[in-house]
GROMACS .gro file of C-alpha atoms in nm:
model
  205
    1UNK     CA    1   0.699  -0.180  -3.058
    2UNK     CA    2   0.770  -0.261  -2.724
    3UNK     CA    3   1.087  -0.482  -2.831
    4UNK     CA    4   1.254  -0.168  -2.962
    5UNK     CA    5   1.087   0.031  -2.644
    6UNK     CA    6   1.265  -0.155  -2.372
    7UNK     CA    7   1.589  -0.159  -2.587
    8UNK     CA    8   1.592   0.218  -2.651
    9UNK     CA    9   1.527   0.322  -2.247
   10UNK     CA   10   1.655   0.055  -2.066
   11UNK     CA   11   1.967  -0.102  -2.260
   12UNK     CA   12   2.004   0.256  -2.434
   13UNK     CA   13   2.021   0.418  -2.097
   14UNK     CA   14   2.279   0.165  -1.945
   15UNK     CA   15   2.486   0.249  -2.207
   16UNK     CA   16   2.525   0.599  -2.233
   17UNK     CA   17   2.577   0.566  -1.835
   18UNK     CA   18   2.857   0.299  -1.907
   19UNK     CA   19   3.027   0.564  -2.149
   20UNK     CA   20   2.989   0.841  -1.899
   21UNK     CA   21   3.160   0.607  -1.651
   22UNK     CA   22   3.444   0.560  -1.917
   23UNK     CA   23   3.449   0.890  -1.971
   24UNK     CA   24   3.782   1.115  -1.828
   25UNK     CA   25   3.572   1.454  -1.899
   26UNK     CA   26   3.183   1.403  -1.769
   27UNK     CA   27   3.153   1.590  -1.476
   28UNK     CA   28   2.740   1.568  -1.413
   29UNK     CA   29   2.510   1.373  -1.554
   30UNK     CA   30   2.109   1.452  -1.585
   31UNK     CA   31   1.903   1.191  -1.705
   32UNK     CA   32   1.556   1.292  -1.827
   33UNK     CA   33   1.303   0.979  -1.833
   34UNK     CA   34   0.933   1.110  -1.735
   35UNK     CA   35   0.634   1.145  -1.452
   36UNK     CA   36   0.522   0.781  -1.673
   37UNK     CA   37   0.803   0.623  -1.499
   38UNK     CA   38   0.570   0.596  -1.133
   39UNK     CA   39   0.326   0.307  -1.061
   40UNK     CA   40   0.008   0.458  -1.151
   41UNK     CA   41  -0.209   0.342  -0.912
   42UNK     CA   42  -0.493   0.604  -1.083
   43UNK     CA   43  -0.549   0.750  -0.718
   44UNK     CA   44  -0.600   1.135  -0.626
   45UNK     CA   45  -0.208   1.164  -0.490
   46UNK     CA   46   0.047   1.351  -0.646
   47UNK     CA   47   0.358   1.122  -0.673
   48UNK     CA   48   0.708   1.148  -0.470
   49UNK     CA   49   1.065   1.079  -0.583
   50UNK     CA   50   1.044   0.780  -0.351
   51UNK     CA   51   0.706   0.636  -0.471
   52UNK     CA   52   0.701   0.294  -0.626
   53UNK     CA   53   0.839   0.236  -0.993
   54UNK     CA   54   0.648   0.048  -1.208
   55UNK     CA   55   0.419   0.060  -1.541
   56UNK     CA   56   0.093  -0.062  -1.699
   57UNK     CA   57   0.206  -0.062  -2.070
   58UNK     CA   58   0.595  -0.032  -2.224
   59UNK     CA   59   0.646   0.270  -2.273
   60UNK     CA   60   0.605   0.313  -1.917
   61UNK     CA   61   0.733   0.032  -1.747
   62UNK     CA   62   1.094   0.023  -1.972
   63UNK     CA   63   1.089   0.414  -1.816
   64UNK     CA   64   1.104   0.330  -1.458
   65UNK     CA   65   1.354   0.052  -1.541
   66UNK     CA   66   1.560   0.335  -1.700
   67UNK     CA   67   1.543   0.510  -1.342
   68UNK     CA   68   1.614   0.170  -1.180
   69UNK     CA   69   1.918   0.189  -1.420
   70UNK     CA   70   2.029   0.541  -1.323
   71UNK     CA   71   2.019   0.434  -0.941
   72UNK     CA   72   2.225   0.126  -0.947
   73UNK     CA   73   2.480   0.315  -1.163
   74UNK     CA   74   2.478   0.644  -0.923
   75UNK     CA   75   2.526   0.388  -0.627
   76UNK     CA   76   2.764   0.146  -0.783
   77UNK     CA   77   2.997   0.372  -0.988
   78UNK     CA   78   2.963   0.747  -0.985
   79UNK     CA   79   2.967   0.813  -0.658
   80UNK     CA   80   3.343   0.684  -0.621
   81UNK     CA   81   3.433   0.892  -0.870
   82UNK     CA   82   3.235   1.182  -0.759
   83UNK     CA   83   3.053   1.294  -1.047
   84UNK     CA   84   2.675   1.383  -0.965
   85UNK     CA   85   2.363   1.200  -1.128
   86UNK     CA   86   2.028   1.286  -1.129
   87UNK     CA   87   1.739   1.214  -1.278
   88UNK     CA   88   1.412   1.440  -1.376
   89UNK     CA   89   1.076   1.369  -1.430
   90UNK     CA   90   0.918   1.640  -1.593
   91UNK     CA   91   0.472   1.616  -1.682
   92UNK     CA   92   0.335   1.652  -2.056
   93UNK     CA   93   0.471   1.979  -2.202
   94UNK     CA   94   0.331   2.215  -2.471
   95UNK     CA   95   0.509   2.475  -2.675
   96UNK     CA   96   0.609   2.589  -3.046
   97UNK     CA   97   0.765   2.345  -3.232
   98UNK     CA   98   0.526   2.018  -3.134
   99UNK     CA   99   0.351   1.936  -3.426
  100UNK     CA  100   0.369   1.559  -3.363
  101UNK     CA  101  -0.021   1.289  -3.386
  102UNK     CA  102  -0.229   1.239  -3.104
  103UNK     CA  103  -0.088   1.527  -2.900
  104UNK     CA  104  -0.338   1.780  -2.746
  105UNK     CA  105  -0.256   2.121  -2.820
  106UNK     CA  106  -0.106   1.985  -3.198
  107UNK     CA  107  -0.453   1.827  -3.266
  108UNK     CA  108  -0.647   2.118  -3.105
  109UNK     CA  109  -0.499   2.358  -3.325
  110UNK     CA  110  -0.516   2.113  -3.660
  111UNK     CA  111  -0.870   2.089  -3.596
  112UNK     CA  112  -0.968   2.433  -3.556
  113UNK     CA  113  -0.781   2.555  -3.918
  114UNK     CA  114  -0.995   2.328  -4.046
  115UNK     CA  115  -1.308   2.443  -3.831
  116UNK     CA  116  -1.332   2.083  -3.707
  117UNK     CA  117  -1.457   1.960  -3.366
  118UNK     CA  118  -1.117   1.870  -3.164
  119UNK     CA  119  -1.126   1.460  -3.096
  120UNK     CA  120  -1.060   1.402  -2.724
  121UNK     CA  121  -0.958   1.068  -2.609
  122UNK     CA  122  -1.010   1.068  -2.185
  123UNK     CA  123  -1.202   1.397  -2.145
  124UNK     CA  124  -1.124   1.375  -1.755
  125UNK     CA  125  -0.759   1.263  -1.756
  126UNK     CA  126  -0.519   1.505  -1.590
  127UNK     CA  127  -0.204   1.564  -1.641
  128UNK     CA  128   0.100   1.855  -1.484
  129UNK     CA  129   0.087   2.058  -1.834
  130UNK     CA  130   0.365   2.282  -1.868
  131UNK     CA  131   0.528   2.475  -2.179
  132UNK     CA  132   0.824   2.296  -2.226
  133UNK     CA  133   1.096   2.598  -2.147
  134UNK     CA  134   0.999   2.524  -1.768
  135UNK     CA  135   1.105   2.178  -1.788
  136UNK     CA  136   1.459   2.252  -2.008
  137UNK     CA  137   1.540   2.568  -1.765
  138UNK     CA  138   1.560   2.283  -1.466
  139UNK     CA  139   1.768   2.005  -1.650
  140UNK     CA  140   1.997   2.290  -1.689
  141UNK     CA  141   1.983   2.412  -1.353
  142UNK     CA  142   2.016   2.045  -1.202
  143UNK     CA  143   2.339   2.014  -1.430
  144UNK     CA  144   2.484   2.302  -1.316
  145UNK     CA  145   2.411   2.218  -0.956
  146UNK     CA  146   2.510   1.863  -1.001
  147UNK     CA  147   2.849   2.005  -1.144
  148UNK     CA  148   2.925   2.224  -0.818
  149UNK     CA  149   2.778   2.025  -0.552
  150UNK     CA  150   2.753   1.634  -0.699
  151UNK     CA  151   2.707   1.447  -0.336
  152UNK     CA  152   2.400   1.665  -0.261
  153UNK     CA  153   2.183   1.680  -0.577
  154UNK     CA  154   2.232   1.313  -0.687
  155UNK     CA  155   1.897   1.213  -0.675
  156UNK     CA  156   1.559   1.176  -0.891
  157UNK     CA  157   1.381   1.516  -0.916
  158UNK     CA  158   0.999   1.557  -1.020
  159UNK     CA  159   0.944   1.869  -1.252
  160UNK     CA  160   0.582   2.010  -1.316
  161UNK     CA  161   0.386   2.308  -1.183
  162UNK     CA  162   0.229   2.310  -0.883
  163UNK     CA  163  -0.114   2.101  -0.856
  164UNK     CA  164  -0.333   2.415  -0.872
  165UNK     CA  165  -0.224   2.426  -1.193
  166UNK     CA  166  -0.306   2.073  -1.308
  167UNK     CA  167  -0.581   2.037  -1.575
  168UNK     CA  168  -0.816   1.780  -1.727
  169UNK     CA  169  -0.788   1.728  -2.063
  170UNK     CA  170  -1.124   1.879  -2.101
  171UNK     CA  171  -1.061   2.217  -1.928
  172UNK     CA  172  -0.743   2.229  -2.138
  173UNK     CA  173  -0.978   2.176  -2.454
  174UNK     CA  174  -1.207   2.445  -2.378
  175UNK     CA  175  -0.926   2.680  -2.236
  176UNK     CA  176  -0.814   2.717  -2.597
  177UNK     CA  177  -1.180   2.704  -2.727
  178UNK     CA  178  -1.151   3.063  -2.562
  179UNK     CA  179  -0.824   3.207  -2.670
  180UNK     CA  180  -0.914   3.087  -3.032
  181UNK     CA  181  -1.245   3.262  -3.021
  182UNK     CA  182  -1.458   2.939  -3.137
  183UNK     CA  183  -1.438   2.584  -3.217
  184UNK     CA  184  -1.609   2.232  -3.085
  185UNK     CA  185  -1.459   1.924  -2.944
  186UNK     CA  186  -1.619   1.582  -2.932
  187UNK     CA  187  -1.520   1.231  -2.710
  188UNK     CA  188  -1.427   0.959  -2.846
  189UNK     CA  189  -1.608   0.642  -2.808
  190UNK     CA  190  -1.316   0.373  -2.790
  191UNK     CA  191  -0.987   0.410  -2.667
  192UNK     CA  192  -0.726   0.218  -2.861
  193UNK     CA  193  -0.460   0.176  -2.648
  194UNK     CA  194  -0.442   0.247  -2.221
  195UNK     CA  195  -0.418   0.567  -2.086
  196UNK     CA  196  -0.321   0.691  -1.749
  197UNK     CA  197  -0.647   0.915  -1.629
  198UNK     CA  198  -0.475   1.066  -1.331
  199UNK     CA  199  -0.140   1.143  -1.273
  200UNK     CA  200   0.006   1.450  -1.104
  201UNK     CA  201   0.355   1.482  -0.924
  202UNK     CA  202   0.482   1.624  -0.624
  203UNK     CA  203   0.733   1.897  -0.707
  204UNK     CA  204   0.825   2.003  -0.308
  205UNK     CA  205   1.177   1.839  -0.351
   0.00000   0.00000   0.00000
């Protein structure tokens, strides 16, 4: 629905920002969009804050508008009125809770209750896996240091572990093929839709 998609990040962002700006009470302002917001040029680079913008499909594309968004509004209003802005960028995360289609560790786990092989879409793909309290302990940090210091941590942010840590889908796959004790996975033949196949970030800022 990519109607609806551009809507929801890009107009939807723009106006939560305007209300902020209205607001007499907002005193930081962390705007979480995603590492789908760089132009993925499917190269073996992890990505900076500065890197390009951009997007193959919707989803991604209406993402790095939203961070085009949060720019011009941290330049235009919020620093006269200095309240701090940032954005973050946090990788795929995994955790309790996520039982949502055509996510990994959801359909890894549906498939082995009912001792069937797990279906993998882009065997090779990597992507900055973390479990998703890493990512939600630094919006919360950012906000706080946004509140006490706005001029100096007004900026985008990339969140993720560090690239030693960075899987394929595959190792991920048979990683919990291990802790489970058993199970199978087979690839799928035809991918419906595109699919980034590498994508990592560089967290040194």
């Amino acid at each position: 629905n990519p109607l609806m998609t551009y809507e929801t990040n890009v107009i939807g962002t723009a106006n939560i920002l305007q209300a902020a700006f209205e607001s007499s009470t907002i005193k930081a302002i962390v705007n979480i969009t995603t590492d789908k917001c760089y132009e993925n040029r499917e190269i073996d680079i992890a990505y900076k804050e500065n890197d390009p913008m951009g997007g193959f499909d919707p989803y991604s594309s209406s993402k790095g508008c939203a961070e085009l968004v949060t720019s011009a509004y941290r330049e235009s209003f919020f620093k006269q009125k200095n309240i701090g802005i940032a954005s973050a960028r946090a990788g795929n995360v995994i955790g309790g809770g996520d039982w949502a289609e055509d996510r990994l560790i959801p359909d890894i786990l549906r498939a082995f209750k009912l001792n069937k092989p797990v279906i993998i879409r882009n065997p090779k793909a990597t992507r900055p896996w973390q479990h998703v309290l890493e990512p939600i302990f630094s919006y919360l940090k950012i906000g706080l240091l946004l509140s006490k210091n706005p001029e100096k941590y007004s900026l985008a942010l990339n969140i993720g572990p560090s690239t030693d840590d960075i899987l394929t889908v595959e190792e991920l796959v048979q990683k919990a093929i291990k802790v489970w004790g058993k199970g199978s996975y087979t690839v799928q033949d035809t991918v419906q839709h595109h699919e980034a196949k590498l994508l990592q970030l560089d967290i040194s800022l």
